[in-house]
Coordinates of C-alpha atoms in Angstrom, one line a residue:
M1 CA -11.2 12.3 12.3
D2 CA -11.0 8.8 12.5
I3 CA -10.0 6.4 10.0
T4 CA -13.9 5.7 9.9
K5 CA -14.6 9.3 8.9
K6 CA -11.5 9.6 6.6
F7 CA -11.9 6.4 4.6
E8 CA -15.9 7.7 4.2
N9 CA -14.3 10.6 2.5
L10 CA -13.1 8.9 -0.3
D11 CA -13.9 9.0 -4.1
N12 CA -17.3 6.4 -3.4
D13 CA -16.0 4.1 -6.8
K14 CA -13.1 3.8 -5.0
Q15 CA -14.4 3.0 -1.4
Q16 CA -16.9 0.5 -2.7
R17 CA -13.8 -0.9 -4.7
I18 CA -11.6 -1.2 -1.6
I19 CA -14.6 -2.8 0.3
N20 CA -15.7 -5.5 -2.6
A21 CA -12.3 -6.7 -3.0
A22 CA -12.5 -6.7 1.0
L23 CA -14.9 -8.5 1.3
K24 CA -15.0 -10.7 -1.2
E25 CA -11.0 -11.8 -0.3
F26 CA -12.3 -12.6 3.5
A27 CA -15.9 -14.2 1.9
E28 CA -13.6 -17.3 -0.5
N29 CA -11.0 -17.4 2.4
G30 CA -11.5 -16.4 5.9
Y31 CA -10.8 -14.3 8.3
E32 CA -7.3 -15.8 9.4
K33 CA -6.2 -16.5 5.8
A34 CA -7.2 -13.5 4.2
S35 CA -4.8 -11.1 2.7
T36 CA -3.8 -7.9 2.8
N37 CA -1.7 -8.7 -0.8
R38 CA -4.5 -9.5 -2.8
I39 CA -6.9 -7.2 -1.3
V40 CA -4.9 -4.3 -2.5
K41 CA -4.5 -5.4 -5.8
S42 CA -7.8 -6.6 -6.6
A43 CA -8.3 -3.2 -5.4
G44 CA -5.8 -1.5 -7.5
I45 CA -4.2 0.4 -4.6
G46 CA -1.5 1.0 -2.1
K47 CA -1.4 -0.9 0.4
G48 CA 0.0 2.3 2.8
M49 CA -3.5 3.6 1.1
L50 CA -4.7 0.5 3.3
F51 CA -3.4 0.5 5.9
Y52 CA -3.9 4.3 5.8
Y53 CA -7.6 4.3 6.2
F54 CA -7.5 0.7 8.2
K55 CA -4.6 0.4 10.8
N56 CA -4.0 -3.3 9.9
K57 CA -6.8 -7.0 8.7
K58 CA -8.9 -6.8 12.8
A59 CA -9.7 -3.1 11.8
L60 CA -10.6 -3.8 8.0
Y61 CA -12.8 -6.6 9.3
H62 CA -14.7 -4.9 11.8
Y63 CA -15.4 -2.1 9.3
L64 CA -16.8 -5.1 6.8
T65 CA -18.6 -6.7 9.7
D66 CA -21.1 -3.6 10.3
Y67 CA -21.1 -2.3 6.4
T68 CA -22.5 -6.4 6.2
L69 CA -25.2 -5.9 8.8
D70 CA -26.1 -2.7 8.5
I71 CA -26.9 -3.4 4.7
V72 CA -28.4 -7.1 6.0
K73 CA -30.9 -4.9 7.9
N74 CA -31.9 -1.9 5.9
E75 CA -32.0 -3.5 2.2
Y76 CA -33.1 -6.7 3.5
L77 CA -34.8 -7.4 6.8
T78 CA -37.0 -4.3 7.0
L79 CA -38.9 -4.1 3.7
I80 CA -39.8 -7.7 4.7
D81 CA -43.9 -7.3 5.2
T82 CA -44.8 -8.2 9.0
T83 CA -49.1 -7.7 8.0
E84 CA -49.1 -10.2 5.9
P85 CA -50.7 -13.4 8.2
D86 CA -49.7 -16.7 5.1
F87 CA -46.4 -17.9 6.4
I88 CA -46.2 -18.8 2.9
E89 CA -47.4 -15.5 1.3
R90 CA -44.8 -14.2 3.9
M91 CA -42.0 -16.3 3.1
K92 CA -42.7 -15.4 -1.2
Q93 CA -42.4 -12.2 -0.1
A94 CA -39.0 -11.9 2.3
A95 CA -37.3 -14.6 -0.9
R96 CA -38.0 -11.7 -3.3
V97 CA -36.5 -9.2 -1.1
K98 CA -33.6 -11.1 -0.2
T99 CA -33.3 -12.4 -3.6
K100 CA -32.8 -8.6 -5.1
A101 CA -30.8 -7.7 -1.6
R102 CA -28.6 -10.2 -2.3
S103 CA -28.7 -9.5 -6.0
D104 CA -27.4 -6.0 -5.5
N105 CA -25.3 -6.9 -2.7
P106 CA -23.6 -10.5 -3.6
D107 CA -20.1 -9.9 -2.3
T108 CA -21.6 -8.4 1.1
F109 CA -24.0 -11.5 1.4
N110 CA -20.9 -13.8 1.2
F111 CA -19.5 -12.4 3.2
L112 CA -22.3 -12.5 5.9
G113 CA -21.7 -16.3 5.0
T114 CA -18.6 -16.6 6.4
L115 CA -19.3 -13.7 9.3
L116 CA -21.7 -16.3 10.7
L117 CA -19.4 -18.7 11.2
T118 CA -16.2 -16.7 12.7
S119 CA -14.7 -17.0 16.0
E120 CA -16.0 -14.4 18.3
G121 CA -12.4 -12.7 18.7
E122 CA -12.5 -12.0 15.6
V123 CA -15.1 -8.8 15.9
S124 CA -16.4 -6.7 18.5
A125 CA -18.8 -7.4 22.0
D126 CA -21.1 -4.4 20.1
Q127 CA -21.0 -6.4 17.2
L128 CA -21.6 -9.7 18.5
K129 CA -24.7 -8.1 20.0
K130 CA -25.4 -6.4 16.7
I131 CA -25.6 -9.8 15.7
Q132 CA -28.0 -11.0 17.9
E133 CA -30.5 -8.7 17.9
L134 CA -30.6 -8.6 14.0
Q135 CA -31.4 -12.8 14.5
K136 CA -34.1 -11.7 16.5
L137 CA -35.5 -8.9 14.4
G138 CA -35.0 -12.1 11.8
N139 CA -37.5 -14.2 13.6
S140 CA -39.6 -11.5 14.5
K141 CA -39.9 -10.8 10.7
I142 CA -40.4 -13.8 9.5
Y143 CA -42.8 -15.9 12.4
D144 CA -44.9 -12.3 13.4
N145 CA -48.8 -12.2 13.2
I146 CA -48.5 -15.9 11.5
N147 CA -52.1 -16.3 11.3
N148 CA -51.4 -20.4 12.4
T149 CA -55.5 -21.5 12.0
L150 CA -54.3 -21.3 8.1
F151 CA -52.8 -25.0 9.0
R152 CA -54.4 -28.1 9.0
D153 CA -55.3 -29.4 12.2
D154 CA -53.5 -32.8 12.7
I155 CA -50.5 -30.6 11.2
D156 CA -47.6 -29.8 14.0
V157 CA -47.7 -25.7 13.2
D158 CA -43.6 -25.4 14.4
K159 CA -42.2 -28.4 12.4
A160 CA -44.2 -26.9 9.6
F161 CA -42.7 -24.3 9.5
K162 CA -39.5 -25.8 9.6
L163 CA -39.8 -27.5 6.5
V164 CA -41.7 -25.0 4.6
R165 CA -38.3 -22.8 5.2
W166 CA -36.2 -26.0 4.6
S167 CA -38.0 -26.1 1.2
I168 CA -37.4 -22.5 0.2
E169 CA -34.1 -21.8 1.3
G170 CA -33.2 -25.6 -0.5
Y171 CA -34.6 -24.4 -3.7
Q172 CA -32.7 -21.2 -3.0
N173 CA -29.4 -22.4 -2.5
E174 CA -30.3 -24.8 -5.6
I175 CA -31.1 -22.0 -8.1
S176 CA -28.0 -19.8 -6.9
A177 CA -25.8 -22.7 -7.3
Q178 CA -27.1 -22.8 -11.0
L179 CA -26.6 -19.1 -11.8
A180 CA -22.9 -18.7 -10.2
G181 CA -20.8 -16.5 -12.1
R182 CA -23.7 -15.2 -14.5
K183 CA -24.7 -11.6 -13.8
M184 CA -28.1 -11.6 -12.9
S185 CA -29.0 -8.2 -14.8
S186 CA -28.6 -10.5 -17.4
I187 CA -30.7 -13.3 -16.7
N188 CA -34.6 -13.2 -16.9
L189 CA -35.8 -14.5 -13.2
D190 CA -39.0 -14.6 -14.5
P191 CA -39.6 -18.7 -14.8
Y192 CA -37.7 -19.3 -11.7
W193 CA -40.3 -17.2 -10.0
D194 CA -43.1 -19.4 -11.8
E195 CA -41.5 -22.8 -10.6
F196 CA -41.1 -21.3 -7.2
Y197 CA -44.2 -20.4 -6.9
E198 CA -45.5 -23.6 -8.4
Y199 CA -43.7 -25.2 -5.6
L200 CA -45.2 -23.0 -2.7
D201 CA -48.5 -23.6 -4.2
I202 CA -47.4 -27.9 -3.3
L203 CA -47.1 -26.9 0.3
K204 CA -49.6 -24.8 0.5
T205 CA -52.1 -28.2 -0.8
S206 CA -50.2 -31.1 1.5
F207 CA -50.0 -28.2 4.9
Y208 CA -53.1 -25.6 4.5
K209 CA -57.0 -26.4 5.6

């Protein structure tokens, strides 16, 4: 039985404790400065147990990379509805999907941010390929089958795409900073979504016919 199978046969709660502790450690400190001592302390396990399942820090990082990429694909990208031809409406739907995925997997998405900045030597060639494939999938989910005729004739559509995307991402980042440290389950997001939709209406007024 390989190491991954051994780990995945662990009790689910213990498995998730280890994953979450490791994701958080790498997200906060990066690959080089991440400490396996802090990981085992946070997970409440012995160091020997961690290295029984993962022979070294790099093996653990590789496991977390695959784990994160699978969640991004299955709980975010594949759920974006590409039948919606209105770019702003599709971005609206994608934002809701991403918010839920991030709320369900906060440490995973924080780890993803550091993963995209990591050096090539810290992920495998297969994982680099997987990252590139996910980036390609993400672009297709956002831009394929969009009805460009909705935009005003005097608008550069590619620049409008970027402005809309930057506006939405900027709003999400601002709200994420405001809500940092609070439990998402205890927050009523409806007022934030209402405000978000108001901004989208302004974008439509600015860019659409």
